[in-house]
mmCIF file of C-alpha atoms and ligand atoms in Angstrom:
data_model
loop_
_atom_site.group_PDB
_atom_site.id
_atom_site.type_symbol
_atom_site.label_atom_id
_atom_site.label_comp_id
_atom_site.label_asym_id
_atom_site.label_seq_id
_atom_site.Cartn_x
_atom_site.Cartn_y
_atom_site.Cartn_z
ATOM 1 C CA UNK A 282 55.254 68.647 116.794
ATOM 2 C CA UNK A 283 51.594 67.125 117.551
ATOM 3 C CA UNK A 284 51.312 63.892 118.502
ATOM 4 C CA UNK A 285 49.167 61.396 116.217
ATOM 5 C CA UNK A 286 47.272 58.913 117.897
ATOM 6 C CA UNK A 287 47.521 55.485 117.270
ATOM 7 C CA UNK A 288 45.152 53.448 115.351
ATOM 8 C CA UNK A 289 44.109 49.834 115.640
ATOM 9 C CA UNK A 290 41.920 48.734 112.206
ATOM 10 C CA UNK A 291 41.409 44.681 112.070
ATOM 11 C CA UNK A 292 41.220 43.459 108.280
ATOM 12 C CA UNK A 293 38.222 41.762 107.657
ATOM 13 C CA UNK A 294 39.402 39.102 105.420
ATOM 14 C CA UNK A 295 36.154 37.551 104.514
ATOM 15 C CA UNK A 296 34.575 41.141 103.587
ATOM 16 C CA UNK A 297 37.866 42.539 102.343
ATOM 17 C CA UNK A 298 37.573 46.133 103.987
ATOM 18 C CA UNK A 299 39.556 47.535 107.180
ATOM 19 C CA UNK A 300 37.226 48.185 109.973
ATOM 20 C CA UNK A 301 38.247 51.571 111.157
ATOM 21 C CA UNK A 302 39.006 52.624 108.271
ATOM 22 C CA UNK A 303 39.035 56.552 107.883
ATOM 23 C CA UNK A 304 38.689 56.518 104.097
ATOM 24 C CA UNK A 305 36.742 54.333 101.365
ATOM 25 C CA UNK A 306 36.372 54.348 97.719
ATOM 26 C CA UNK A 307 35.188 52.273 94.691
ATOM 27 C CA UNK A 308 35.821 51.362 91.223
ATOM 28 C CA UNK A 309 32.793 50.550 89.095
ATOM 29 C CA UNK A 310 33.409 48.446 86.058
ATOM 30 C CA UNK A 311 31.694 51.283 84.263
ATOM 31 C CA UNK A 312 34.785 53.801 85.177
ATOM 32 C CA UNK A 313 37.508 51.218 83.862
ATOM 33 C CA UNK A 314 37.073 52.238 80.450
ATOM 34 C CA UNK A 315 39.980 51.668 78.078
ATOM 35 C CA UNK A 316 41.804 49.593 80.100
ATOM 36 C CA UNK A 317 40.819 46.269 78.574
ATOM 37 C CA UNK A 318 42.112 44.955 75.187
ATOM 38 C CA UNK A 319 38.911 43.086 73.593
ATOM 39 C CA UNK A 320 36.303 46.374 73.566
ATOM 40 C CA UNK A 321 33.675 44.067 72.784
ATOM 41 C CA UNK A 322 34.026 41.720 75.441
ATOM 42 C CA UNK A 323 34.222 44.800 77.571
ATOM 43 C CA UNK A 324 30.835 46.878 76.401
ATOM 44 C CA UNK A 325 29.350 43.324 77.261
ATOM 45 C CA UNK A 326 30.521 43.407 80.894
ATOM 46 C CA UNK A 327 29.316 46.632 81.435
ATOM 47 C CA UNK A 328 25.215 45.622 79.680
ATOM 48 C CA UNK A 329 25.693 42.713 82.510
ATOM 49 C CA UNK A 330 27.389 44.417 85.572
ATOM 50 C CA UNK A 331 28.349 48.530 84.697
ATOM 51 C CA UNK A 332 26.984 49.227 88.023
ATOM 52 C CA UNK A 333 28.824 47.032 90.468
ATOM 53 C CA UNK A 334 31.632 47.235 92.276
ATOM 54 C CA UNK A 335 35.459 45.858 90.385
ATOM 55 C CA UNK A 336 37.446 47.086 93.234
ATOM 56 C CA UNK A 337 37.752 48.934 96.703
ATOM 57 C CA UNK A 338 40.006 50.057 98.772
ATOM 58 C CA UNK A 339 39.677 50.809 102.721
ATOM 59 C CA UNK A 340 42.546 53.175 104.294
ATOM 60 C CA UNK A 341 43.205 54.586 107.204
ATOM 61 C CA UNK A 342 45.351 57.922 106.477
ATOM 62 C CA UNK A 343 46.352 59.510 109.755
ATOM 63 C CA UNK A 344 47.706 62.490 107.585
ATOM 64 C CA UNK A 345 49.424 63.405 104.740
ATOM 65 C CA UNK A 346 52.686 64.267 106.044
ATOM 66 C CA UNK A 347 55.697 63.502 104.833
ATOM 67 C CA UNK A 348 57.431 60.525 106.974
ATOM 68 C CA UNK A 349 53.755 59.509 107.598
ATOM 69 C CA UNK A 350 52.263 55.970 106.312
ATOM 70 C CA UNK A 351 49.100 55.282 104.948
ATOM 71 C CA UNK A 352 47.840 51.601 105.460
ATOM 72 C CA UNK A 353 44.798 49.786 103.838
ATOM 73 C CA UNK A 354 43.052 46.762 102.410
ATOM 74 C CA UNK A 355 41.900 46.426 98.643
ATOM 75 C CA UNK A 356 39.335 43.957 97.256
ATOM 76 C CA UNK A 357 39.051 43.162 93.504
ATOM 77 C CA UNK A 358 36.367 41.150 92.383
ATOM 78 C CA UNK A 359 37.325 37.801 90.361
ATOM 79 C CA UNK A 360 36.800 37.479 86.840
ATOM 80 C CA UNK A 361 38.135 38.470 82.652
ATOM 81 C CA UNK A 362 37.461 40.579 80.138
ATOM 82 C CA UNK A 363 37.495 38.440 77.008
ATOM 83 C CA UNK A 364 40.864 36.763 77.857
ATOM 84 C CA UNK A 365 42.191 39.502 80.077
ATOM 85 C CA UNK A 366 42.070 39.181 83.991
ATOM 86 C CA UNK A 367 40.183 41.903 85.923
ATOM 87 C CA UNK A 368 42.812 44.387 87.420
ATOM 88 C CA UNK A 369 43.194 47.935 89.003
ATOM 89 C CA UNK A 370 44.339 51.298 86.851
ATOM 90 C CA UNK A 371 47.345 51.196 88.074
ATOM 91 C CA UNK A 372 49.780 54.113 88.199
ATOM 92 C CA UNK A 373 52.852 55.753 89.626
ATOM 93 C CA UNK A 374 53.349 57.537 92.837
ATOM 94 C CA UNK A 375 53.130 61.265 92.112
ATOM 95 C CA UNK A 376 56.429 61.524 94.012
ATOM 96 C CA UNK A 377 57.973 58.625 92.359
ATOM 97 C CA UNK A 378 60.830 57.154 94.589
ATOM 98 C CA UNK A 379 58.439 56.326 97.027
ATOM 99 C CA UNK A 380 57.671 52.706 97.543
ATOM 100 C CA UNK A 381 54.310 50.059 98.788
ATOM 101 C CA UNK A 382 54.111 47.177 100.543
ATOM 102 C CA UNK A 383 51.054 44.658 99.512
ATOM 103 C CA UNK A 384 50.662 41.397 101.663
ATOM 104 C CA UNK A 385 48.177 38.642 100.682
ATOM 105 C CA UNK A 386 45.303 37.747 102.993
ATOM 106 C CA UNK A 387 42.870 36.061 100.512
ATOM 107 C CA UNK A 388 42.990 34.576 96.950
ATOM 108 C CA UNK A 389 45.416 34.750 94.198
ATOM 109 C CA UNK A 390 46.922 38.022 92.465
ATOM 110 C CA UNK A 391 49.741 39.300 89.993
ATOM 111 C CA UNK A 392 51.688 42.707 90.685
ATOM 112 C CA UNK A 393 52.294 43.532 87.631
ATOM 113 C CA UNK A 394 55.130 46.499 87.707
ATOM 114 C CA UNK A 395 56.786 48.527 84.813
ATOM 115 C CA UNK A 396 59.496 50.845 84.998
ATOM 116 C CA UNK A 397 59.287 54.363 83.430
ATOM 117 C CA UNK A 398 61.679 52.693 80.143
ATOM 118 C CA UNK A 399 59.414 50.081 79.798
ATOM 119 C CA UNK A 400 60.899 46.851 81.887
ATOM 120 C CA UNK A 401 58.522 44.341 82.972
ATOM 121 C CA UNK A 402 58.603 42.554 86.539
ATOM 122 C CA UNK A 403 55.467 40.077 87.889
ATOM 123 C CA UNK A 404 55.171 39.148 91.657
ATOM 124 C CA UNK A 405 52.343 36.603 92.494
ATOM 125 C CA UNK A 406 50.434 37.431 95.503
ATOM 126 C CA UNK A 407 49.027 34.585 97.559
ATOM 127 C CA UNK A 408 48.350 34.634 101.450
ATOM 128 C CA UNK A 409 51.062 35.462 103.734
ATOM 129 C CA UNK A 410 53.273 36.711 100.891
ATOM 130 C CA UNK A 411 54.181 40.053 100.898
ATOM 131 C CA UNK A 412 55.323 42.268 97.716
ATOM 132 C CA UNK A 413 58.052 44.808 97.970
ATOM 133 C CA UNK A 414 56.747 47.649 95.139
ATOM 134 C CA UNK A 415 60.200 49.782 95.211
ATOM 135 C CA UNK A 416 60.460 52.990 94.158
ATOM 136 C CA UNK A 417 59.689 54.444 90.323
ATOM 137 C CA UNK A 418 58.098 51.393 89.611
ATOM 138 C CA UNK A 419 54.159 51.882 88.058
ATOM 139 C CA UNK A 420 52.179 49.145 89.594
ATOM 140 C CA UNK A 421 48.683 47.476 88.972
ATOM 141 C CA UNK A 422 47.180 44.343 91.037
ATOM 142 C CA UNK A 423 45.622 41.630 88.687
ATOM 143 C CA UNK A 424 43.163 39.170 90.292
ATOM 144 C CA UNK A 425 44.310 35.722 88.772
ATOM 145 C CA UNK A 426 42.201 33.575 90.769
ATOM 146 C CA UNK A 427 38.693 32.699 90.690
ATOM 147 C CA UNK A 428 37.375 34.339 94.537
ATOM 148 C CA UNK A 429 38.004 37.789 95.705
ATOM 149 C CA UNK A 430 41.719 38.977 96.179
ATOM 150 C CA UNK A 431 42.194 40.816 99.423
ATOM 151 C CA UNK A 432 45.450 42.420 99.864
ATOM 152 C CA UNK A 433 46.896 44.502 102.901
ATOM 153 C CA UNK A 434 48.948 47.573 101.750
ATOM 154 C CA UNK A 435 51.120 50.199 103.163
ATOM 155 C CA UNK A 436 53.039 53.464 101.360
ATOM 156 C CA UNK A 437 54.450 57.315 102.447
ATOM 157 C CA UNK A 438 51.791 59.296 102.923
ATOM 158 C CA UNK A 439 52.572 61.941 100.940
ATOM 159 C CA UNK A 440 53.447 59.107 97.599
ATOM 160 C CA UNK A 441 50.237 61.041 95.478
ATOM 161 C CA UNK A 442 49.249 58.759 92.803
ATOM 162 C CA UNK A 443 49.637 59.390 89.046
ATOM 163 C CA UNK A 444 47.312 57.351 86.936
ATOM 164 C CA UNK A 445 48.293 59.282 83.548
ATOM 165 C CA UNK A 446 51.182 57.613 82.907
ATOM 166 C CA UNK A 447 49.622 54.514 81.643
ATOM 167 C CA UNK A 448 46.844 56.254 79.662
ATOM 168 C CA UNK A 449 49.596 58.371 78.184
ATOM 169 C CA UNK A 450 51.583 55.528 76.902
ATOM 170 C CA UNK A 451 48.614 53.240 75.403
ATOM 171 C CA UNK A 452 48.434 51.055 78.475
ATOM 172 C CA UNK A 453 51.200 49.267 80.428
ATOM 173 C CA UNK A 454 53.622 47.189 78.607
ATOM 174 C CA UNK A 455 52.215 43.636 79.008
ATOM 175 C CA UNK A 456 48.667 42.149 79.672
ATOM 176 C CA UNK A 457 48.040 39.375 82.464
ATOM 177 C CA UNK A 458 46.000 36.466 80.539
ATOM 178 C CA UNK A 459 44.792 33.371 81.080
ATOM 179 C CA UNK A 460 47.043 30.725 79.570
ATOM 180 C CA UNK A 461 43.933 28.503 78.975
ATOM 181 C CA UNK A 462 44.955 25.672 81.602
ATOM 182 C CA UNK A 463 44.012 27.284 85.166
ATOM 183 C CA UNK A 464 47.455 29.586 85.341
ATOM 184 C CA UNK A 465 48.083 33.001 83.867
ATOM 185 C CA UNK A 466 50.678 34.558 81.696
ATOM 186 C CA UNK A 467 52.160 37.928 80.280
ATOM 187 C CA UNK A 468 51.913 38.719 76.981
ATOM 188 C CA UNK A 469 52.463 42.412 75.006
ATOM 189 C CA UNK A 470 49.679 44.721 74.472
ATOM 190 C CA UNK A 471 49.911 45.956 71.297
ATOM 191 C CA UNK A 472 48.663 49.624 72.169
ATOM 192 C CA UNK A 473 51.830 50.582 74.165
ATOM 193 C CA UNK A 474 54.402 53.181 72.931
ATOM 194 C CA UNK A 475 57.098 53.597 74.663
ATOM 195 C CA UNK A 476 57.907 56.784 76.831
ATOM 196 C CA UNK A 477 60.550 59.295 75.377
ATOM 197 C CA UNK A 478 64.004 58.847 76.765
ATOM 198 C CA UNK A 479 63.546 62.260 77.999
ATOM 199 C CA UNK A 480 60.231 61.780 79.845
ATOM 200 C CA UNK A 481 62.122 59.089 81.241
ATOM 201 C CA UNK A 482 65.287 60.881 82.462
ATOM 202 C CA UNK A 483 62.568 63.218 84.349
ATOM 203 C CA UNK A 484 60.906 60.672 86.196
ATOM 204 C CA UNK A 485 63.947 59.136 87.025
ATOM 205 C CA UNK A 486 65.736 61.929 88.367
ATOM 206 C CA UNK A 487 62.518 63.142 90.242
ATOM 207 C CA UNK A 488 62.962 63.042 94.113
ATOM 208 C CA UNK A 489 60.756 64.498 96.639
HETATM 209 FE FE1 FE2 B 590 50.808 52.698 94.857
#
């Protein structure tokens, strides 16, 4: 077996990006089409802002072995669509039963997490907490606040990511929304159809 080397990447809190990170990448507002609910209020967004950034994530990936970790910092940009607060795509790991750790360093966020039958679960993510995402879970970050949220995260290495599953579906189960006095709230999104019991027995009974 070769030896890894260590690493040593300081979050920049203010900036939101690991320094010494090995890997970046973006999400424009302009590739987050059909996640919203209100269309309209989303073709607007993209006449004012299409271009910029909604979301990044910095990682530093040593490999992609299994029994290796990958370990990062993601920065969503504050803000709604129509009613709707701005949030990632979300998905499963490709290998479901592995799990992520997020932990708050600036700002104020939602994990919002559904399981393959459709079961809701909402952690808030403020500074200094840290959110256990456990295994066959689908998970999305919300940014609920009104600055940047900055989250640390760590997962398996070889976890893959599987962003169908919402698409597939009609979106995830609930929406996080502002409940018009400062504070946010789940409600249902109308688009979702639930998975076939069969589809998932398969995900559940997936391992490794
Ligand atoms: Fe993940």
């Amino acid at each position: 077996m070769k030896l890894l080397e260590p690493g040593n990447c300081r979050v920049d809190v203010a900036a939101g990006r690991l320094d010494g990170a090995s890997n970046r990448y973006e999400k424009l507002f302009s590739d987050l089409a059909g996640l919203y609910e209100d269309e309209r209020a989303f073709r607007a967004l993209l006449e004012e802002k299409g271009s910029s950034v909604a979301y990044e994530v910095t990682d530093f990936k040593p490999s992609a072995n299994p029994g290796d970790m990958i370990i990062g910092v993601t920065r969503m940009e504050p803000g709604r669509v129509g009613r709707e607060f701005y949030m990632t795509r979300g998905h499963i790991h490709a290998r479901p039963n592995r799990p992520e750790m997020y932990y708050g360093e600036r700002g104020r966020g939602v994990m919002l997490l559904e399981s393959p039958a459709g079961e809701i679960r909402t952690v808030e993510i403020t500074p200094r907490a840290m959110c256990y995402v456990p295994p066959y879970w689908i998970h999305r970050s919300v940014n609920v606040g009104d600055e940047p949220l900055v989250m640390t995260f760590a997962y398996p290495a070889d976890s893959g990511q599987d962003y169908d599953i919402i698409a597939k579906v009609g979106g995830m189960r609930s929406r996080i929304v502002t409940d018009g006095k400062g504070g946010w709230m789940a409600v249902d999104n109308a688009a979702y159809r639930p998975r076939p019991q069969a589809l998932v027995d398969s995900i559940m009974a997936m391992k490794d």
